[in-house]
């Protein structure tokens, strides 16, 4: 059962709806958030109002430097056979490193394929990953295969999972699905909108689109969920976003590893929904993730494309592609079985 959440006054009460109960928790909106959302300009416009905060000031300083560093690294990057996860005559999947642009991976692929005599004139990216997102990146070798994948992704026939290392207040849910709107604000940044805003026009002429992600908590502070089972609501909750996001800096105290399964494929989808849930991804300064944590600085967000599952467009066989977990995920994943 899903329930549309009402817009509430401060202090904000958020309701999570599960198959057997409704549970809620209380948070307070910061004055910085109020100053934007409650401004006369935002209130009088005919456009939908974004429900997640604008970009933090720190991101304007850090992101340009990250982009320059990534450009330098990407210019020197070359694929090796150690990056290859899967290959046949129609497809090749690689494990993209953090801090490398997708285009650089694609442009370095011909050198790798030339060693085997494969055709390299019809290479296409089947999926794209953000600059700092590592993991499974799929590339097609023929135009006709690329077209089939476009349709498969559009029809939600490709299943994806990601791992994200978050820092925030440990959630009371073990599994949750977030449904919201997605679009660019008048300042060009990607933002969360109310689910009911889907289809409405935004500044610049684009439309709010639907966005849906399911999350599962894998570990909290290095302990698997089974060790803290009493603290979780065991049934899967569903949130239909209709309210403003609220995050307080004082809530950033726990380390949470989550597995995310996006149903839609919107830009920065998982990062936005983690921010909305109050568990921004470590290193993701664009969406309020910590830059410094326990004496270390993080030069990129810790998000990893763990797997892709689909039916092969030519052979019809079921294919599961998995990238090895990055170093930051190994110990939390191991804790599930200890």
mmCIF file of N, CA, C and O in Angstrom, residues 70-163:
data_model
loop_
_atom_site.group_PDB
_atom_site.id
_atom_site.type_symbol
_atom_site.label_atom_id
_atom_site.label_comp_id
_atom_site.label_asym_id
_atom_site.label_seq_id
_atom_site.Cartn_x
_atom_site.Cartn_y
_atom_site.Cartn_z
ATOM 1 N N UNK A 70 40.107 14.957 -13.028
ATOM 2 C CA UNK A 70 39.569 13.841 -13.809
ATOM 3 C C UNK A 70 39.926 13.966 -15.280
ATOM 4 O O UNK A 70 40.197 12.957 -15.962
ATOM 5 N N UNK A 71 39.946 15.183 -15.794
ATOM 6 C CA UNK A 71 40.323 15.385 -17.201
ATOM 7 C C UNK A 71 41.765 14.950 -17.443
ATOM 8 O O UNK A 71 42.072 14.316 -18.459
ATOM 9 N N UNK A 72 42.639 15.277 -16.505
ATOM 10 C CA UNK A 72 44.040 14.883 -16.636
ATOM 11 C C UNK A 72 44.195 13.371 -16.571
ATOM 12 O O UNK A 72 44.908 12.762 -17.377
ATOM 13 N N UNK A 73 43.518 12.749 -15.598
ATOM 14 C CA UNK A 73 43.581 11.294 -15.454
ATOM 15 C C UNK A 73 42.986 10.594 -16.672
ATOM 16 O O UNK A 73 43.524 9.594 -17.157
ATOM 17 N N UNK A 74 41.871 11.128 -17.158
ATOM 18 C CA UNK A 74 41.184 10.496 -18.284
ATOM 19 C C UNK A 74 42.012 10.563 -19.550
ATOM 20 O O UNK A 74 41.987 9.644 -20.385
ATOM 21 N N UNK A 75 42.757 11.666 -19.724
ATOM 22 C CA UNK A 75 43.585 11.816 -20.914
ATOM 23 C C UNK A 75 44.692 10.782 -20.970
ATOM 24 O O UNK A 75 45.141 10.390 -22.057
ATOM 25 N N UNK A 76 45.114 10.313 -19.814
ATOM 26 C CA UNK A 76 46.198 9.329 -19.745
ATOM 27 C C UNK A 76 45.687 7.896 -19.605
ATOM 28 O O UNK A 76 46.484 6.954 -19.630
ATOM 29 N N UNK A 77 44.373 7.745 -19.474
ATOM 30 C CA UNK A 77 43.812 6.419 -19.182
ATOM 31 C C UNK A 77 43.821 5.510 -20.409
ATOM 32 O O UNK A 77 43.558 5.941 -21.527
ATOM 33 N N UNK A 78 44.130 4.243 -20.188
ATOM 34 C CA UNK A 78 44.007 3.232 -21.241
ATOM 35 C C UNK A 78 43.468 1.948 -20.624
ATOM 36 O O UNK A 78 43.851 1.551 -19.523
ATOM 37 N N UNK A 79 42.550 1.326 -21.334
ATOM 38 C CA UNK A 79 41.956 0.071 -20.867
ATOM 39 C C UNK A 79 42.953 -1.071 -20.991
ATOM 40 O O UNK A 79 43.757 -1.121 -21.919
ATOM 41 N N UNK A 80 42.858 -1.999 -20.055
ATOM 42 C CA UNK A 80 43.640 -3.232 -20.140
ATOM 43 C C UNK A 80 42.684 -4.411 -19.976
ATOM 44 O O UNK A 80 41.518 -4.237 -19.617
ATOM 45 N N UNK A 81 43.181 -5.597 -20.231
ATOM 46 C CA UNK A 81 42.340 -6.790 -20.095
ATOM 47 C C UNK A 81 41.868 -6.992 -18.656
ATOM 48 O O UNK A 81 40.839 -7.621 -18.421
ATOM 49 N N UNK A 82 42.565 -6.412 -17.704
ATOM 50 C CA UNK A 82 42.149 -6.555 -16.305
ATOM 51 C C UNK A 82 40.859 -5.794 -16.016
ATOM 52 O O UNK A 82 40.178 -6.077 -15.020
ATOM 53 N N UNK A 83 40.505 -4.830 -16.869
ATOM 54 C CA UNK A 83 39.270 -4.080 -16.693
ATOM 55 C C UNK A 83 38.059 -4.834 -17.239
ATOM 56 O O UNK A 83 36.917 -4.503 -16.903
ATOM 57 N N UNK A 84 38.277 -5.830 -18.101
ATOM 58 C CA UNK A 84 37.177 -6.488 -18.812
ATOM 59 C C UNK A 84 36.456 -7.477 -17.904
ATOM 60 O O UNK A 84 37.062 -8.341 -17.281
ATOM 61 N N UNK A 85 35.130 -7.331 -17.831
ATOM 62 C CA UNK A 85 34.280 -8.218 -17.034
ATOM 63 C C UNK A 85 33.663 -9.299 -17.908
ATOM 64 O O UNK A 85 33.540 -10.452 -17.508
ATOM 65 N N UNK A 86 33.280 -8.913 -19.125
ATOM 66 C CA UNK A 86 32.585 -9.830 -20.038
ATOM 67 C C UNK A 86 32.826 -9.362 -21.461
ATOM 68 O O UNK A 86 32.913 -8.166 -21.731
ATOM 69 N N UNK A 87 32.912 -10.311 -22.384
ATOM 70 C CA UNK A 87 33.034 -9.942 -23.789
ATOM 71 C C UNK A 87 32.554 -11.079 -24.673
ATOM 72 O O UNK A 87 32.803 -12.258 -24.398
ATOM 73 N N UNK A 88 31.818 -10.724 -25.729
ATOM 74 C CA UNK A 88 31.519 -11.653 -26.819
ATOM 75 C C UNK A 88 31.572 -10.832 -28.106
ATOM 76 O O UNK A 88 32.083 -9.711 -28.104
ATOM 77 N N UNK A 89 31.059 -11.362 -29.194
ATOM 78 C CA UNK A 89 31.211 -10.648 -30.468
ATOM 79 C C UNK A 89 30.298 -9.434 -30.590
ATOM 80 O O UNK A 89 30.446 -8.619 -31.503
ATOM 81 N N UNK A 90 29.332 -9.269 -29.661
ATOM 82 C CA UNK A 90 28.388 -8.158 -29.732
ATOM 83 C C UNK A 90 28.564 -7.138 -28.605
ATOM 84 O O UNK A 90 28.191 -5.989 -28.749
ATOM 85 N N UNK A 91 29.108 -7.576 -27.466
ATOM 86 C CA UNK A 91 29.162 -6.740 -26.273
ATOM 87 C C UNK A 91 30.525 -6.826 -25.600
ATOM 88 O O UNK A 91 31.221 -7.836 -25.722
ATOM 89 N N UNK A 92 30.850 -5.786 -24.858
ATOM 90 C CA UNK A 92 31.987 -5.858 -23.940
ATOM 91 C C UNK A 92 31.622 -5.031 -22.706
ATOM 92 O O UNK A 92 31.085 -3.924 -22.828
ATOM 93 N N UNK A 93 31.864 -5.567 -21.528
ATOM 94 C CA UNK A 93 31.605 -4.876 -20.272
ATOM 95 C C UNK A 93 32.918 -4.704 -19.530
ATOM 96 O O UNK A 93 33.737 -5.627 -19.471
ATOM 97 N N UNK A 94 33.124 -3.498 -18.986
ATOM 98 C CA UNK A 94 34.357 -3.211 -18.266
ATOM 99 C C UNK A 94 34.040 -2.641 -16.890
ATOM 100 O O UNK A 94 32.922 -2.151 -16.642
ATOM 101 N N UNK A 95 35.018 -2.696 -16.012
ATOM 102 C CA UNK A 95 34.907 -2.126 -14.671
ATOM 103 C C UNK A 95 35.549 -0.735 -14.708
ATOM 104 O O UNK A 95 36.754 -0.601 -14.675
ATOM 105 N N UNK A 96 34.717 0.292 -14.815
ATOM 106 C CA UNK A 96 35.232 1.661 -14.924
ATOM 107 C C UNK A 96 35.787 2.133 -13.584
ATOM 108 O O UNK A 96 35.121 2.016 -12.559
ATOM 109 N N UNK A 97 36.994 2.683 -13.573
ATOM 110 C CA UNK A 97 37.539 3.220 -12.329
ATOM 111 C C UNK A 97 36.864 4.534 -11.929
ATOM 112 O O UNK A 97 36.294 5.238 -12.771
ATOM 113 N N UNK A 98 36.953 4.875 -10.663
ATOM 114 C CA UNK A 98 36.478 6.170 -10.180
ATOM 115 C C UNK A 98 37.344 7.290 -10.771
ATOM 116 O O UNK A 98 38.546 7.129 -10.985
ATOM 117 N N UNK A 99 36.709 8.424 -11.070
ATOM 118 C CA UNK A 99 37.458 9.584 -11.527
ATOM 119 C C UNK A 99 37.851 9.567 -12.988
ATOM 120 O O UNK A 99 38.694 10.357 -13.411
ATOM 121 N N UNK A 100 37.228 8.681 -13.781
ATOM 122 C CA UNK A 100 37.494 8.592 -15.222
ATOM 123 C C UNK A 100 36.185 8.823 -15.972
ATOM 124 O O UNK A 100 35.156 8.243 -15.637
ATOM 125 N N UNK A 101 36.231 9.666 -16.999
ATOM 126 C CA UNK A 101 35.029 9.930 -17.792
ATOM 127 C C UNK A 101 34.704 8.749 -18.709
ATOM 128 O O UNK A 101 35.603 8.098 -19.246
ATOM 129 N N UNK A 102 33.401 8.507 -18.885
ATOM 130 C CA UNK A 102 32.947 7.405 -19.751
ATOM 131 C C UNK A 102 33.514 7.527 -21.160
ATOM 132 O O UNK A 102 33.886 6.526 -21.782
ATOM 133 N N UNK A 103 33.549 8.744 -21.665
ATOM 134 C CA UNK A 103 34.031 8.962 -23.029
ATOM 135 C C UNK A 103 35.490 8.521 -23.193
ATOM 136 O O UNK A 103 35.880 8.036 -24.262
ATOM 137 N N UNK A 104 36.275 8.672 -22.127
ATOM 138 C CA UNK A 104 37.676 8.254 -22.191
ATOM 139 C C UNK A 104 37.798 6.736 -22.205
ATOM 140 O O UNK A 104 38.691 6.184 -22.855
ATOM 141 N N UNK A 105 36.888 6.069 -21.495
ATOM 142 C CA UNK A 105 36.869 4.604 -21.540
ATOM 143 C C UNK A 105 36.525 4.143 -22.949
ATOM 144 O O UNK A 105 37.179 3.260 -23.514
ATOM 145 N N UNK A 106 35.507 4.764 -23.536
ATOM 146 C CA UNK A 106 35.080 4.389 -24.882
ATOM 147 C C UNK A 106 36.178 4.653 -25.905
ATOM 148 O O UNK A 106 36.443 3.816 -26.781
ATOM 149 N N UNK A 107 36.847 5.802 -25.801
ATOM 150 C CA UNK A 107 37.864 6.149 -26.793
ATOM 151 C C UNK A 107 39.114 5.277 -26.685
ATOM 152 O O UNK A 107 39.862 5.143 -27.656
ATOM 153 N N UNK A 108 39.330 4.684 -25.508
ATOM 154 C CA UNK A 108 40.505 3.816 -25.359
ATOM 155 C C UNK A 108 40.212 2.364 -25.729
ATOM 156 O O UNK A 108 41.135 1.550 -25.825
ATOM 157 N N UNK A 109 38.930 2.061 -25.970
ATOM 158 C CA UNK A 109 38.559 0.682 -26.279
ATOM 159 C C UNK A 109 39.103 0.178 -27.616
ATOM 160 O O UNK A 109 39.501 -0.989 -27.721
ATOM 161 N N UNK A 110 39.144 1.003 -28.684
ATOM 162 C CA UNK A 110 39.669 0.487 -29.958
ATOM 163 C C UNK A 110 41.069 -0.103 -29.851
ATOM 164 O O UNK A 110 41.368 -1.123 -30.485
ATOM 165 N N UNK A 111 41.928 0.509 -29.057
ATOM 166 C CA UNK A 111 43.281 -0.033 -28.917
ATOM 167 C C UNK A 111 43.253 -1.432 -28.320
ATOM 168 O O UNK A 111 44.034 -2.307 -28.721
ATOM 169 N N UNK A 112 42.331 -1.646 -27.385
ATOM 170 C CA UNK A 112 42.209 -2.963 -26.770
ATOM 171 C C UNK A 112 41.651 -3.975 -27.757
ATOM 172 O O UNK A 112 42.132 -5.111 -27.853
ATOM 173 N N UNK A 113 40.629 -3.564 -28.515
ATOM 174 C CA UNK A 113 39.979 -4.485 -29.440
ATOM 175 C C UNK A 113 40.825 -4.753 -30.682
ATOM 176 O O UNK A 113 40.721 -5.814 -31.291
ATOM 177 N N UNK A 114 41.638 -3.802 -31.054
ATOM 178 C CA UNK A 114 42.501 -4.013 -32.228
ATOM 179 C C UNK A 114 43.453 -5.172 -32.031
ATOM 180 O O UNK A 114 43.872 -5.835 -32.986
ATOM 181 N N UNK A 115 43.782 -5.442 -30.800
ATOM 182 C CA UNK A 115 44.673 -6.562 -30.506
ATOM 183 C C UNK A 115 44.022 -7.905 -30.840
ATOM 184 O O UNK A 115 44.708 -8.898 -31.083
ATOM 185 N N UNK A 116 42.681 -7.907 -30.860
ATOM 186 C CA UNK A 116 41.967 -9.160 -31.132
ATOM 187 C C UNK A 116 41.364 -9.191 -32.533
ATOM 188 O O UNK A 116 40.742 -10.176 -32.921
ATOM 189 N N UNK A 117 41.503 -8.072 -33.275
ATOM 190 C CA UNK A 117 40.974 -8.035 -34.639
ATOM 191 C C UNK A 117 39.502 -7.716 -34.725
ATOM 192 O O UNK A 117 38.909 -7.792 -35.793
ATOM 193 N N UNK A 118 38.843 -7.313 -33.602
ATOM 194 C CA UNK A 118 37.417 -6.988 -33.623
ATOM 195 C C UNK A 118 37.172 -5.652 -34.328
ATOM 196 O O UNK A 118 38.044 -4.780 -34.371
ATOM 197 N N UNK A 119 35.944 -5.487 -34.861
ATOM 198 C CA UNK A 119 35.551 -4.225 -35.463
ATOM 199 C C UNK A 119 35.414 -3.164 -34.371
ATOM 200 O O UNK A 119 34.952 -3.441 -33.273
ATOM 201 N N UNK A 120 35.804 -1.945 -34.692
ATOM 202 C CA UNK A 120 35.760 -0.889 -33.686
ATOM 203 C C UNK A 120 35.008 0.355 -34.180
ATOM 204 O O UNK A 120 35.013 1.381 -33.527
ATOM 205 N N UNK A 121 34.356 0.264 -35.317
ATOM 206 C CA UNK A 121 33.736 1.451 -35.914
ATOM 207 C C UNK A 121 32.327 1.721 -35.413
ATOM 208 O O UNK A 121 31.773 2.791 -35.665
ATOM 209 N N UNK A 122 31.713 0.765 -34.701
ATOM 210 C CA UNK A 122 30.319 0.922 -34.290
ATOM 211 C C UNK A 122 30.147 0.824 -32.774
ATOM 212 O O UNK A 122 29.141 0.341 -32.284
ATOM 213 N N UNK A 123 31.124 1.294 -32.037
ATOM 214 C CA UNK A 123 31.060 1.200 -30.578
ATOM 215 C C UNK A 123 30.100 2.246 -30.004
ATOM 216 O O UNK A 123 30.116 3.406 -30.399
ATOM 217 N N UNK A 124 29.278 1.805 -29.046
ATOM 218 C CA UNK A 124 28.326 2.705 -28.381
ATOM 219 C C UNK A 124 28.291 2.398 -26.883
ATOM 220 O O UNK A 124 28.372 1.231 -26.478
ATOM 221 N N UNK A 125 28.120 3.447 -26.073
ATOM 222 C CA UNK A 125 27.889 3.252 -24.643
ATOM 223 C C UNK A 125 26.449 2.823 -24.422
ATOM 224 O O UNK A 125 25.516 3.533 -24.790
ATOM 225 N N UNK A 126 26.260 1.647 -23.814
ATOM 226 C CA UNK A 126 24.904 1.190 -23.511
ATOM 227 C C UNK A 126 24.397 1.827 -22.225
ATOM 228 O O UNK A 126 23.194 2.046 -22.065
ATOM 229 N N UNK A 127 25.289 2.089 -21.300
ATOM 230 C CA UNK A 127 24.927 2.814 -20.073
ATOM 231 C C UNK A 127 26.030 3.806 -19.745
ATOM 232 O O UNK A 127 27.180 3.633 -20.129
ATOM 233 N N UNK A 128 25.664 4.849 -19.038
ATOM 234 C CA UNK A 128 26.628 5.881 -18.666
ATOM 235 C C UNK A 128 26.754 5.926 -17.150
ATOM 236 O O UNK A 128 25.769 5.745 -16.428
ATOM 237 N N UNK A 129 27.959 6.214 -16.679
ATOM 238 C CA UNK A 129 28.207 6.378 -15.252
ATOM 239 C C UNK A 129 28.794 7.766 -15.019
ATOM 240 O O UNK A 129 29.542 8.285 -15.844
ATOM 241 N N UNK A 130 28.451 8.353 -13.879
ATOM 242 C CA UNK A 130 29.029 9.640 -13.517
ATOM 243 C C UNK A 130 30.548 9.518 -13.414
ATOM 244 O O UNK A 130 31.089 8.430 -13.179
ATOM 245 N N UNK A 131 31.211 10.626 -13.524
ATOM 246 C CA UNK A 131 32.680 10.676 -13.491
ATOM 247 C C UNK A 131 33.261 9.887 -12.312
ATOM 248 O O UNK A 131 34.201 9.106 -12.471
ATOM 249 N N UNK A 132 32.718 10.093 -11.124
ATOM 250 C CA UNK A 132 33.291 9.467 -9.932
ATOM 251 C C UNK A 132 32.623 8.153 -9.548
ATOM 252 O O UNK A 132 32.967 7.563 -8.522
ATOM 253 N N UNK A 133 31.657 7.696 -10.339
ATOM 254 C CA UNK A 133 31.030 6.400 -10.094
ATOM 255 C C UNK A 133 31.843 5.316 -10.785
ATOM 256 O O UNK A 133 32.151 5.416 -11.974
ATOM 257 N N UNK A 134 32.198 4.303 -10.052
ATOM 258 C CA UNK A 134 32.940 3.169 -10.615
ATOM 259 C C UNK A 134 31.965 2.042 -10.946
ATOM 260 O O UNK A 134 30.781 2.104 -10.632
ATOM 261 N N UNK A 135 32.486 0.987 -11.594
ATOM 262 C CA UNK A 135 31.682 -0.212 -11.782
ATOM 263 C C UNK A 135 31.352 -0.569 -13.219
ATOM 264 O O UNK A 135 32.029 -0.137 -14.159
ATOM 265 N N UNK A 136 30.297 -1.370 -13.378
ATOM 266 C CA UNK A 136 29.956 -1.991 -14.660
ATOM 267 C C UNK A 136 29.564 -0.947 -15.699
ATOM 268 O O UNK A 136 28.627 -0.169 -15.523
ATOM 269 N N UNK A 137 30.302 -0.949 -16.795
ATOM 270 C CA UNK A 137 29.998 -0.093 -17.939
ATOM 271 C C UNK A 137 29.919 -0.986 -19.169
ATOM 272 O O UNK A 137 30.871 -1.713 -19.485
ATOM 273 N N UNK A 138 28.782 -0.950 -19.843
ATOM 274 C CA UNK A 138 28.517 -1.846 -20.963
ATOM 275 C C UNK A 138 28.632 -1.093 -22.286
ATOM 276 O O UNK A 138 28.087 0.001 -22.444
ATOM 277 N N UNK A 139 29.331 -1.699 -23.237
ATOM 278 C CA UNK A 139 29.556 -1.095 -24.549
ATOM 279 C C UNK A 139 29.149 -2.099 -25.623
ATOM 280 O O UNK A 139 29.520 -3.277 -25.558
ATOM 281 N N UNK A 140 28.362 -1.624 -26.583
ATOM 282 C CA UNK A 140 27.946 -2.489 -27.690
ATOM 283 C C UNK A 140 28.896 -2.303 -28.865
ATOM 284 O O UNK A 140 29.479 -1.232 -29.057
ATOM 285 N N UNK A 141 29.031 -3.355 -29.688
ATOM 286 C CA UNK A 141 29.967 -3.325 -30.814
ATOM 287 C C UNK A 141 29.292 -3.097 -32.163
ATOM 288 O O UNK A 141 29.982 -2.903 -33.170
ATOM 289 N N UNK A 142 27.954 -3.123 -32.195
ATOM 290 C CA UNK A 142 27.222 -2.955 -33.453
ATOM 291 C C UNK A 142 26.054 -2.001 -33.254
ATOM 292 O O UNK A 142 25.440 -1.970 -32.176
ATOM 293 N N UNK A 143 25.709 -1.234 -34.275
ATOM 294 C CA UNK A 143 24.587 -0.298 -34.203
ATOM 295 C C UNK A 143 23.286 -0.999 -33.845
ATOM 296 O O UNK A 143 22.504 -0.503 -33.029
ATOM 297 N N UNK A 144 23.035 -2.146 -34.458
ATOM 298 C CA UNK A 144 21.762 -2.833 -34.229
ATOM 299 C C UNK A 144 21.636 -3.318 -32.789
ATOM 300 O O UNK A 144 20.542 -3.347 -32.222
ATOM 301 N N UNK A 145 22.745 -3.675 -32.183
ATOM 302 C CA UNK A 145 22.723 -4.104 -30.774
ATOM 303 C C UNK A 145 22.495 -2.899 -29.867
ATOM 304 O O UNK A 145 21.761 -2.971 -28.884
ATOM 305 N N UNK A 146 23.106 -1.769 -30.231
ATOM 306 C CA UNK A 146 22.899 -0.541 -29.455
ATOM 307 C C UNK A 146 21.431 -0.149 -29.440
ATOM 308 O O UNK A 146 20.883 0.236 -28.391
ATOM 309 N N UNK A 147 20.769 -0.266 -30.586
ATOM 310 C CA UNK A 147 19.348 0.084 -30.675
ATOM 311 C C UNK A 147 18.500 -0.820 -29.783
ATOM 312 O O UNK A 147 17.537 -0.366 -29.147
ATOM 313 N N UNK A 148 18.842 -2.087 -29.738
ATOM 314 C CA UNK A 148 18.101 -3.022 -28.886
ATOM 315 C C UNK A 148 18.258 -2.672 -27.409
ATOM 316 O O UNK A 148 17.320 -2.809 -26.608
ATOM 317 N N UNK A 149 19.434 -2.203 -27.030
ATOM 318 C CA UNK A 149 19.648 -1.844 -25.632
ATOM 319 C C UNK A 149 18.915 -0.559 -25.266
ATOM 320 O O UNK A 149 18.450 -0.409 -24.134
ATOM 321 N N UNK A 150 18.829 0.372 -26.192
ATOM 322 C CA UNK A 150 18.053 1.583 -25.939
ATOM 323 C C UNK A 150 16.621 1.210 -25.583
ATOM 324 O O UNK A 150 16.039 1.724 -24.613
ATOM 325 N N UNK A 151 16.046 0.290 -26.341
ATOM 326 C CA UNK A 151 14.678 -0.151 -26.073
ATOM 327 C C UNK A 151 14.591 -0.917 -24.748
ATOM 328 O O UNK A 151 13.642 -0.731 -23.967
ATOM 329 N N UNK A 152 15.580 -1.765 -24.473
ATOM 330 C CA UNK A 152 15.567 -2.546 -23.233
ATOM 331 C C UNK A 152 15.615 -1.638 -22.004
ATOM 332 O O UNK A 152 14.893 -1.851 -21.030
ATOM 333 N N UNK A 153 16.458 -0.608 -22.038
ATOM 334 C CA UNK A 153 16.530 0.329 -20.923
ATOM 335 C C UNK A 153 15.238 1.129 -20.802
ATOM 336 O O UNK A 153 14.725 1.350 -19.703
ATOM 337 N N UNK A 154 14.689 1.560 -21.939
ATOM 338 C CA UNK A 154 13.442 2.328 -21.932
ATOM 339 C C UNK A 154 12.293 1.510 -21.359
ATOM 340 O O UNK A 154 11.449 2.034 -20.625
ATOM 341 N N UNK A 155 12.267 0.226 -21.668
ATOM 342 C CA UNK A 155 11.191 -0.656 -21.199
ATOM 343 C C UNK A 155 11.472 -1.245 -19.821
ATOM 344 O O UNK A 155 10.743 -2.142 -19.365
ATOM 345 N N UNK A 156 12.511 -0.773 -19.139
ATOM 346 C CA UNK A 156 12.877 -1.232 -17.783
ATOM 347 C C UNK A 156 13.159 -2.733 -17.745
ATOM 348 O O UNK A 156 12.821 -3.415 -16.774
ATOM 349 N N UNK A 157 13.788 -3.232 -18.791
ATOM 350 C CA UNK A 157 14.108 -4.655 -18.844
ATOM 351 C C UNK A 157 15.562 -4.947 -18.471
ATOM 352 O O UNK A 157 15.998 -6.090 -18.547
ATOM 353 N N UNK A 158 16.274 -3.904 -18.090
ATOM 354 C CA UNK A 158 17.643 -4.061 -17.588
ATOM 355 C C UNK A 158 17.619 -3.725 -16.101
ATOM 356 O O UNK A 158 17.226 -2.615 -15.719
ATOM 357 N N UNK A 159 18.004 -4.671 -15.275
ATOM 358 C CA UNK A 159 18.014 -4.438 -13.828
ATOM 359 C C UNK A 159 19.419 -4.052 -13.374
ATOM 360 O O UNK A 159 20.399 -4.679 -13.782
ATOM 361 N N UNK A 160 19.492 -3.027 -12.521
ATOM 362 C CA UNK A 160 20.775 -2.487 -12.081
ATOM 363 C C UNK A 160 20.829 -2.439 -10.564
ATOM 364 O O UNK A 160 19.815 -2.169 -9.913
ATOM 365 N N UNK A 161 22.006 -2.706 -10.010
ATOM 366 C CA UNK A 161 22.219 -2.476 -8.584
ATOM 367 C C UNK A 161 23.502 -1.677 -8.394
ATOM 368 O O UNK A 161 24.453 -1.803 -9.173
ATOM 369 N N UNK A 162 23.493 -0.855 -7.369
ATOM 370 C CA UNK A 162 24.645 -0.027 -7.010
ATOM 371 C C UNK A 162 24.931 -0.181 -5.527
ATOM 372 O O UNK A 162 24.030 -0.477 -4.734
ATOM 373 N N UNK A 163 26.174 0.038 -5.147
ATOM 374 C CA UNK A 163 26.560 0.135 -3.752
ATOM 375 C C UNK A 163 26.902 1.591 -3.465
ATOM 376 O O UNK A 163 27.571 2.247 -4.272
#
